[in-house]
Short mmCIF file of C-alpha atoms in Angstrom, two decimals:
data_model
loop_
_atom_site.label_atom_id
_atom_site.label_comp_id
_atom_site.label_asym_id
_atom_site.label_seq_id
_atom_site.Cartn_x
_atom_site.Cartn_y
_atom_site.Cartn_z
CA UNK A 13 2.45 37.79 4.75
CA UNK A 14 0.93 36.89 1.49
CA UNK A 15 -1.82 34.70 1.06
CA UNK A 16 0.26 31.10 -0.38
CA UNK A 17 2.64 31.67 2.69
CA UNK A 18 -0.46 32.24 4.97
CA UNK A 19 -1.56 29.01 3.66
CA UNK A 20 1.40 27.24 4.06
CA UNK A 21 2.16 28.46 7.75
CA UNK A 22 -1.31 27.56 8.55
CA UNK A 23 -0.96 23.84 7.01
CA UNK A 24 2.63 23.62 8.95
CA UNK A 25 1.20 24.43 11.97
CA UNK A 26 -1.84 21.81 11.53
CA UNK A 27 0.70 18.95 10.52
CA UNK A 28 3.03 19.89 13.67
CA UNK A 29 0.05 19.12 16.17
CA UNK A 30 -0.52 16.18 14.68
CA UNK A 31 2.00 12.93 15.41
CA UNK A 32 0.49 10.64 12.20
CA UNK A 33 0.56 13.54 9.84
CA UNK A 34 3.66 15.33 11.41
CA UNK A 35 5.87 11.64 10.96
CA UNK A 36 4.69 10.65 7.87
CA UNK A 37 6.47 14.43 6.77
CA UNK A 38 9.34 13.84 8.86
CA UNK A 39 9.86 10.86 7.10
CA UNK A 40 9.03 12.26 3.52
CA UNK A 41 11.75 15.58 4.40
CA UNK A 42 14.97 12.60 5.94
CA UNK A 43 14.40 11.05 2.69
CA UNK A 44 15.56 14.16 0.65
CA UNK A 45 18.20 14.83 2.78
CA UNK A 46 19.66 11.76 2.72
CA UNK A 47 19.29 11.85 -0.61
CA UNK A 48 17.36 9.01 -1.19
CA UNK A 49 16.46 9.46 -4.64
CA UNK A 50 19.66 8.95 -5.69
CA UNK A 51 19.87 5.87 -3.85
CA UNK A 52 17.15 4.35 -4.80
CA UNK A 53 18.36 4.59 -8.67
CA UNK A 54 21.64 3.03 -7.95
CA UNK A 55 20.03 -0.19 -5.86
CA UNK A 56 17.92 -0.14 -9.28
CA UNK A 57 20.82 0.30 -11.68
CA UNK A 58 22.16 -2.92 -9.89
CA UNK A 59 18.84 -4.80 -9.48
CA UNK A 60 18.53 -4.52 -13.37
CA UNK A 61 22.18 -5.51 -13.88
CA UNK A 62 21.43 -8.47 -11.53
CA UNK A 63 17.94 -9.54 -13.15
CA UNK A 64 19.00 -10.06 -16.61
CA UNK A 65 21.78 -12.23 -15.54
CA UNK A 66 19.47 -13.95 -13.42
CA UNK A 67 16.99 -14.54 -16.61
CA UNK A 68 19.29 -16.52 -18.80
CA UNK A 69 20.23 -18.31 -15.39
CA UNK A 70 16.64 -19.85 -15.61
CA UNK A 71 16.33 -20.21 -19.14
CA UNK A 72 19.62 -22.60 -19.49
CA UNK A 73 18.08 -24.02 -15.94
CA UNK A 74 14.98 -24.48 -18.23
CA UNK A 75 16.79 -25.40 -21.14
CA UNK A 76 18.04 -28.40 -19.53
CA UNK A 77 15.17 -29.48 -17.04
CA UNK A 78 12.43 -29.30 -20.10
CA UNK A 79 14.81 -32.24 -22.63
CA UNK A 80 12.88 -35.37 -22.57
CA UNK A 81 10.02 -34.38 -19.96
CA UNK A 82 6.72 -34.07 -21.43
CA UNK A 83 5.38 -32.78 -18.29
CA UNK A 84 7.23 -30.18 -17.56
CA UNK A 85 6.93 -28.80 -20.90
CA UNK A 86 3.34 -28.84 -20.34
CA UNK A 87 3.17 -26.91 -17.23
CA UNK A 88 5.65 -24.26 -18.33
CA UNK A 89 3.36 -23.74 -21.30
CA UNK A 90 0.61 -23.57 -18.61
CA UNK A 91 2.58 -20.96 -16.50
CA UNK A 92 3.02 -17.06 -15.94
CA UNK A 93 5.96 -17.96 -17.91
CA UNK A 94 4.58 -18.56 -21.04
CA UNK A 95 2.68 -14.79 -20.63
CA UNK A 96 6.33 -12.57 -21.12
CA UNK A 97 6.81 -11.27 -24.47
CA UNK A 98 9.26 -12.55 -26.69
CA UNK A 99 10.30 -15.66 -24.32
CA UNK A 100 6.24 -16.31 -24.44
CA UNK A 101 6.23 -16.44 -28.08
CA UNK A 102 9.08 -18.99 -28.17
CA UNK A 103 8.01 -21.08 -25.81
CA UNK A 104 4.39 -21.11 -27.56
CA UNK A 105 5.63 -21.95 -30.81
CA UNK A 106 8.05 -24.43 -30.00
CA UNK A 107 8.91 -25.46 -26.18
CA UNK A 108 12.23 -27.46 -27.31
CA UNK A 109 13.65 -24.66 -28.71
CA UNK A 110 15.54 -23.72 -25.18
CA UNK A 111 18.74 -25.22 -25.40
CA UNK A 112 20.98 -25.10 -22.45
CA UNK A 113 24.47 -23.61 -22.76
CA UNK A 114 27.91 -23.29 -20.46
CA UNK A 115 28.58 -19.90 -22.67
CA UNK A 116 25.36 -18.99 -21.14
CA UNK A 117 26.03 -20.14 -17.49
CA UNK A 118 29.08 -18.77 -17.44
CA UNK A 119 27.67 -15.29 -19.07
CA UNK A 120 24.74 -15.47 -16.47
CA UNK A 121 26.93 -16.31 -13.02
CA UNK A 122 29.50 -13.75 -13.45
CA UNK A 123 27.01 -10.79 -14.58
CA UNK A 124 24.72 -12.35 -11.59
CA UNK A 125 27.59 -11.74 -9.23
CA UNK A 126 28.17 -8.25 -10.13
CA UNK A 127 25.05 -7.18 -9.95
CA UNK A 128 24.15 -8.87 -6.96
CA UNK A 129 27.40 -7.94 -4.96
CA UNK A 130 26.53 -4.11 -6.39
CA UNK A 131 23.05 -4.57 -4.82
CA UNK A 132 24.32 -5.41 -1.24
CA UNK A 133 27.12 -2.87 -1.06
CA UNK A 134 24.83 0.14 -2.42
CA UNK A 135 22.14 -1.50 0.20
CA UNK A 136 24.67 -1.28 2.75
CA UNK A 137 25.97 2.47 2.12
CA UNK A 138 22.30 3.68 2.15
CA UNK A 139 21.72 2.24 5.37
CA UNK A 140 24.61 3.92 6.26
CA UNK A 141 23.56 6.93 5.19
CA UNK A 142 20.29 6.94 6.30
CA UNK A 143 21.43 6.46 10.04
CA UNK A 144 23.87 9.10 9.45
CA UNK A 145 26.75 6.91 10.70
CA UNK A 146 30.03 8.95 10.08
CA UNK A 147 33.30 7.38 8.47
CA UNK A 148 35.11 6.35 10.35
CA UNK A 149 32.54 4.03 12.13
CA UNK A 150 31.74 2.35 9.17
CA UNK A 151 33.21 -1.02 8.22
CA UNK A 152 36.29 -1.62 5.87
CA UNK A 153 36.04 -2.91 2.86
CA UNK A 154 36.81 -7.21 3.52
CA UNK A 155 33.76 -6.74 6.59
CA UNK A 156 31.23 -5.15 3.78
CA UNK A 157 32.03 -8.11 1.45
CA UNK A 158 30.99 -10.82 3.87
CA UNK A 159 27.80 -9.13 4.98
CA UNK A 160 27.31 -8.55 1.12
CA UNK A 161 27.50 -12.39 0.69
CA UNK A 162 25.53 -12.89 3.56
CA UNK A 163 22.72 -10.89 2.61
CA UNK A 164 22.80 -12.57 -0.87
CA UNK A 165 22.46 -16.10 0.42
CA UNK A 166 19.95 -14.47 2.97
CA UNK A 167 17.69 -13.17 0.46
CA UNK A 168 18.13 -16.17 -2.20
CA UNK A 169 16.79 -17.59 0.60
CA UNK A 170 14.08 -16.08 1.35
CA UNK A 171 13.17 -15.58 -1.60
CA UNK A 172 13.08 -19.48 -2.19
CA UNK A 173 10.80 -19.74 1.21
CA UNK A 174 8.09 -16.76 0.24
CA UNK A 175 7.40 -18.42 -2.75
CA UNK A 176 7.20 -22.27 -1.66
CA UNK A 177 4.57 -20.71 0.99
CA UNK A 178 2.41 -18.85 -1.46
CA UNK A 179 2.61 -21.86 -3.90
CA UNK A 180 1.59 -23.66 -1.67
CA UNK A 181 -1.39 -22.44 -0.26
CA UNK A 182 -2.31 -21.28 -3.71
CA UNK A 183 -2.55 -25.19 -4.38
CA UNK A 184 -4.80 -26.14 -1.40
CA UNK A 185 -7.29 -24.37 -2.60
CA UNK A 186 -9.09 -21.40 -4.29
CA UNK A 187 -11.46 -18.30 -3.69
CA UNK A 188 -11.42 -15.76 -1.83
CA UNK A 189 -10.30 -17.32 1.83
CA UNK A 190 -7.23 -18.92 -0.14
CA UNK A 191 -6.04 -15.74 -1.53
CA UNK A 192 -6.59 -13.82 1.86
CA UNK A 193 -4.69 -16.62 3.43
CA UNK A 194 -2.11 -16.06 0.95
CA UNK A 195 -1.32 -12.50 0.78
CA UNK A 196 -1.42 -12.75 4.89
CA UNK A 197 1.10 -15.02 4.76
CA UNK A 198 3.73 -13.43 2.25
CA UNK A 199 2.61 -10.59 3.91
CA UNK A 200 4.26 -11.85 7.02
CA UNK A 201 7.38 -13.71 5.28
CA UNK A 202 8.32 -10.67 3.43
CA UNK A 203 8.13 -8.95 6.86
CA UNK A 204 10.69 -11.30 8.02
CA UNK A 205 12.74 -11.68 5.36
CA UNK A 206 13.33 -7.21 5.81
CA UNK A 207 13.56 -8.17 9.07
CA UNK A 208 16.68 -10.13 8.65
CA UNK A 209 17.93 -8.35 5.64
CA UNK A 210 18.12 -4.85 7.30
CA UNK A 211 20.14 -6.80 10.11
CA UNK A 212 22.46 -7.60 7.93
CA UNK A 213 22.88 -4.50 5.99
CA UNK A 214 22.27 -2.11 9.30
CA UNK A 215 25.61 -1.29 11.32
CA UNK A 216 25.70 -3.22 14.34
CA UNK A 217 25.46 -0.52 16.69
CA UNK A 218 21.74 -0.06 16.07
CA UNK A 219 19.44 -2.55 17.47
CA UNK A 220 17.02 -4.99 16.61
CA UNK A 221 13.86 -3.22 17.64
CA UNK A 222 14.97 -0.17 16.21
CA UNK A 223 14.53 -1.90 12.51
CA UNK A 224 11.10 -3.22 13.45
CA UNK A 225 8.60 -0.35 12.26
CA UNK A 226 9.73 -0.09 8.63
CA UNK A 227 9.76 -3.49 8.10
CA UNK A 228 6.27 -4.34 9.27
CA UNK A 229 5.01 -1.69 6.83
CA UNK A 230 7.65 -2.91 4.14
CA UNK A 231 6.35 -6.76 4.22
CA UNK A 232 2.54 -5.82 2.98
CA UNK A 233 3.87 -3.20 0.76
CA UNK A 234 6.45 -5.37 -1.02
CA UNK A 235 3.21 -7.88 -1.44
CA UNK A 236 0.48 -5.61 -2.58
CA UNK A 237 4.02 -4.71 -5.28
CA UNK A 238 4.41 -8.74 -5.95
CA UNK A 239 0.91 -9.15 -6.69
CA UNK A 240 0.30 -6.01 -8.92
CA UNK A 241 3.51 -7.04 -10.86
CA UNK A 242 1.74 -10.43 -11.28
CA UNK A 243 -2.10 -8.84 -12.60
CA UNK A 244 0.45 -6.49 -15.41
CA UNK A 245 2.15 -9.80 -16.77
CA UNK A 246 -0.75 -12.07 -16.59
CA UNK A 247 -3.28 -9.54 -17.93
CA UNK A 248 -1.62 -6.68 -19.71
CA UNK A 249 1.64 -8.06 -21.76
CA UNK A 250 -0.33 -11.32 -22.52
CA UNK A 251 -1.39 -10.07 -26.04
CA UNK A 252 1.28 -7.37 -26.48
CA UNK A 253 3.38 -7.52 -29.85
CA UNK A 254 6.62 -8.79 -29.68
CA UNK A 255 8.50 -5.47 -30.15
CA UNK A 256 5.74 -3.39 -27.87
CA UNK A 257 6.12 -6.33 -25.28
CA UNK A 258 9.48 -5.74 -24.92
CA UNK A 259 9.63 -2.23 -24.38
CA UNK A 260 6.93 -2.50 -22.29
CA UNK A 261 8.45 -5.24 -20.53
CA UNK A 262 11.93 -3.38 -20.20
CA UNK A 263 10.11 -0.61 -18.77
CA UNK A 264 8.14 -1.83 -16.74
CA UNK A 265 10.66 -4.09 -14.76
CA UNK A 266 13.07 -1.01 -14.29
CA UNK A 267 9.97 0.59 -12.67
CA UNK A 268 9.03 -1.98 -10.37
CA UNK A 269 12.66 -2.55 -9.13
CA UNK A 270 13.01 1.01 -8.65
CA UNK A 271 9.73 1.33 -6.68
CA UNK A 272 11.22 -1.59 -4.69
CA UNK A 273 13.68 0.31 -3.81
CA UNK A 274 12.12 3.04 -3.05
CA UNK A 275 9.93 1.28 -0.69
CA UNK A 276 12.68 -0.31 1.23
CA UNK A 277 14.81 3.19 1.20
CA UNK A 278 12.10 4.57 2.86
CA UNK A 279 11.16 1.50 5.49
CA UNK A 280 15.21 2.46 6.25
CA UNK A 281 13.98 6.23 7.06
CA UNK A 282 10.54 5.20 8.78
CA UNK A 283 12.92 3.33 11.09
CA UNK A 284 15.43 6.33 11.97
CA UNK A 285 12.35 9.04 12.25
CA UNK A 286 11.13 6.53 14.99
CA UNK A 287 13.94 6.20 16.10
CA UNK A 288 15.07 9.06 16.92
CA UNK A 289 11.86 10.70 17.34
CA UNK A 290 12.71 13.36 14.25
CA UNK A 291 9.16 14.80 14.03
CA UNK A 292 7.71 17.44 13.28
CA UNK A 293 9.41 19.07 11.09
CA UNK A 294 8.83 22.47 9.52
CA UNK A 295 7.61 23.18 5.97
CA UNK A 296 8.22 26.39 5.66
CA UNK A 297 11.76 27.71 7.19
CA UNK A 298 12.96 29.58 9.24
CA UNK A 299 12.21 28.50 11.88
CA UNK A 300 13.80 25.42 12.51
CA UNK A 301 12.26 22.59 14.62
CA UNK A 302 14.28 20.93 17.07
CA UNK A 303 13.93 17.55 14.67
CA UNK A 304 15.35 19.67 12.16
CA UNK A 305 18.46 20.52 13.76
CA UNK A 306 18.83 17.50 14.76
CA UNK A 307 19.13 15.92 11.29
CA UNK A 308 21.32 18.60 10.07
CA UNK A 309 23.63 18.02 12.73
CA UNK A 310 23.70 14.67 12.46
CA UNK A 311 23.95 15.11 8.45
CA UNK A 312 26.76 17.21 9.16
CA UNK A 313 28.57 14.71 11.99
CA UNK A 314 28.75 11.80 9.18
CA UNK A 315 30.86 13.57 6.48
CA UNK A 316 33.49 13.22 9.29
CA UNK A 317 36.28 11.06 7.74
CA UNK A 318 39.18 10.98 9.53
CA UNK A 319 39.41 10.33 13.62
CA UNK A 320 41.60 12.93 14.46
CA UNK A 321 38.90 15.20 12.53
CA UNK A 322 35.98 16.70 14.11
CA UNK A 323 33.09 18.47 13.22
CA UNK A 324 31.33 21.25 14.92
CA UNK A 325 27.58 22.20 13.86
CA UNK A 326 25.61 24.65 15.52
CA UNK A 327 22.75 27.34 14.31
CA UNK A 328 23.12 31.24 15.16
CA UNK A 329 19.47 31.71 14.33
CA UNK A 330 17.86 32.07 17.69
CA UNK A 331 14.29 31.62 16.69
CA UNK A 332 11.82 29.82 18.84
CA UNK A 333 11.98 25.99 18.40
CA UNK A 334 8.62 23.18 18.16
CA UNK A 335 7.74 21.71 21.80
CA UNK A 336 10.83 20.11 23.27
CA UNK A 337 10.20 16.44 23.04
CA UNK A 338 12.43 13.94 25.21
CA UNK A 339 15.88 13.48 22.91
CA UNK A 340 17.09 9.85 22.56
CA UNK A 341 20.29 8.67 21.72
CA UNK A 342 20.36 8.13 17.88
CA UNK A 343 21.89 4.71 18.36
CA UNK A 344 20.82 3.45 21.47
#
């Protein structure tokens, strides 16, 4: 054995012995088999279709709500808004140059729609995937589109609620105690708003508490992601050029929507691994663990498409296997 693969056998063995190191890799290795790279690009692919739309949406919105009110002209001026490149600039230079348009409304609602519909039915084949539920257990095609509007209005929302609460505690006060109190408290809505959204997107034969872990890690995460996409608009595209701001801009969005969906891709897996008790897994193969057979089989059980097909997965390598640890029904 040569000294790398010494190494590596000897850090395999370490993480195997030990449950916090030994999930955290199970999770890491259920994400690459289920591929979850790839989804994470298409849920972004869709969020950016969806968030472009959703821009002009609020600009006509703006357009509209800023004619005649001297007010509100003077607190968008005053607002995160006024720090985005390009729209900044405008807005800066002349606030009653937004002009609301049904072109644009029109434009915004139908490119909204597509992006938004592609978000929920991507959301809902990765959780598919990820729970390895075969074809022909997963729903037709008229039962995806009402959990797709569903989880639409669901996170609209939500999305409404997180950010009345944060406003709102932002405005009784400030220092330290008031932001605590605020990041707690998204903290805790954004819990409950994956809570509810993995519900939705989930197949029904998986239970409640089985989608708990993931999303208590997801809420604080999809925060601490809120709030740093906050500090890089308010701090680092205030003074950009107009041309750097939007690349920068551009780029940075598509990153932050794809490590949003990367984060709840991998809340998805945190859930099965618990689930299903898919630890440890090896790092260096053969052998194989018994959590790695199990994820091949059941990798290999949800290609099945047809219910007169079936599929039949076993392993002729007959070296030893990790501990035996108690096996649970994967959707019980």
């Amino acid at each position: 054995m040569k000294g790398p693969e010494r190494l590596l056998r000897g850090a395999d063995r370490w993480q195997q012995r030990h449950t916090p190191a030994a999930f955290t890799l199970g999770v890491v290795k259920k994400y690459g088999d289920d591929r979850g790279g790839h989804l994470a690009v298409l849920i972004t692919y869709y969020g950016f279709a969806a968030l472009f739309p959703l821009l002009l949406l609020l600009t006509t919105a703006l357009g509209f709500a800023l004619r005649g009110n001297p007010q509100l002209q003077h607190d968008v001026l005053n607002s995160a808004l006024a720090d985005f490149p390009i729209i900044g600039d405008q807005l800066r230079g002349n606030v009653h140059s937004l002009q609301g348009s049904a072109l644009a409304v029109t434009v915004g609602c139908l490119g909204l729609l597509y992006g938004s519909l592609g978000i929920a039915q991507t959301l809902q084949f990765a959780m598919a995937q990820v729970w390895n539920i075969p074809g022909t257990r997963r729903p037709a095609y008229w039962p995806r589109l009402a959990r797709s509007l569903l989880l639409i209005v669901t996170l609209g929302l939500g999305l409404l609620l997180t950010s009345a609460a944060t406003g709102l505690l932002a405005t009784t006060g400030r220092g330290t105690t008031a932001t605590v109190l605020g990041l707690l408290a998204s903290a805790a809505l954004n819990a409950g708003l994956y809570l509810a959204c993995f519900r939705i997107l989930t197949p029904r034969q998986i239970r409640w508490r089985r989608l708990l872990p993931g999303c208590l890690a997801a809420g604080p995460a999809w925060t601490l992601l809120q709030a740093c996409g906050g500090v890089l608009i308010a701090h680092e595209l205030r003074h950009s050029t107009q041309v750097y701001g939007l690349f920068a801009t551009v780029l940075g969005l598509l990153w932050w929507i794809y490590l949003g969906a990367q984060l709840t891709v991998y809340a998805a897996e945190a859930n099965v691994v618990h689930a299903r008790r898919l630890w440890p897994r090896g790092i260096m193969q053969p052998p194989l663990t018994h959590a790695d057979k199990k994820v091949l089989d059941a990798v290999a059980e949800q290609e099945r498409r047809r219910p007169e097909q079936s599929v039949d997965s076993h392993f002729d390598d007959p070296a030893p296997e990790s501990p035996d640890r108690p096996d649970e029904s994967p959707d019980s």
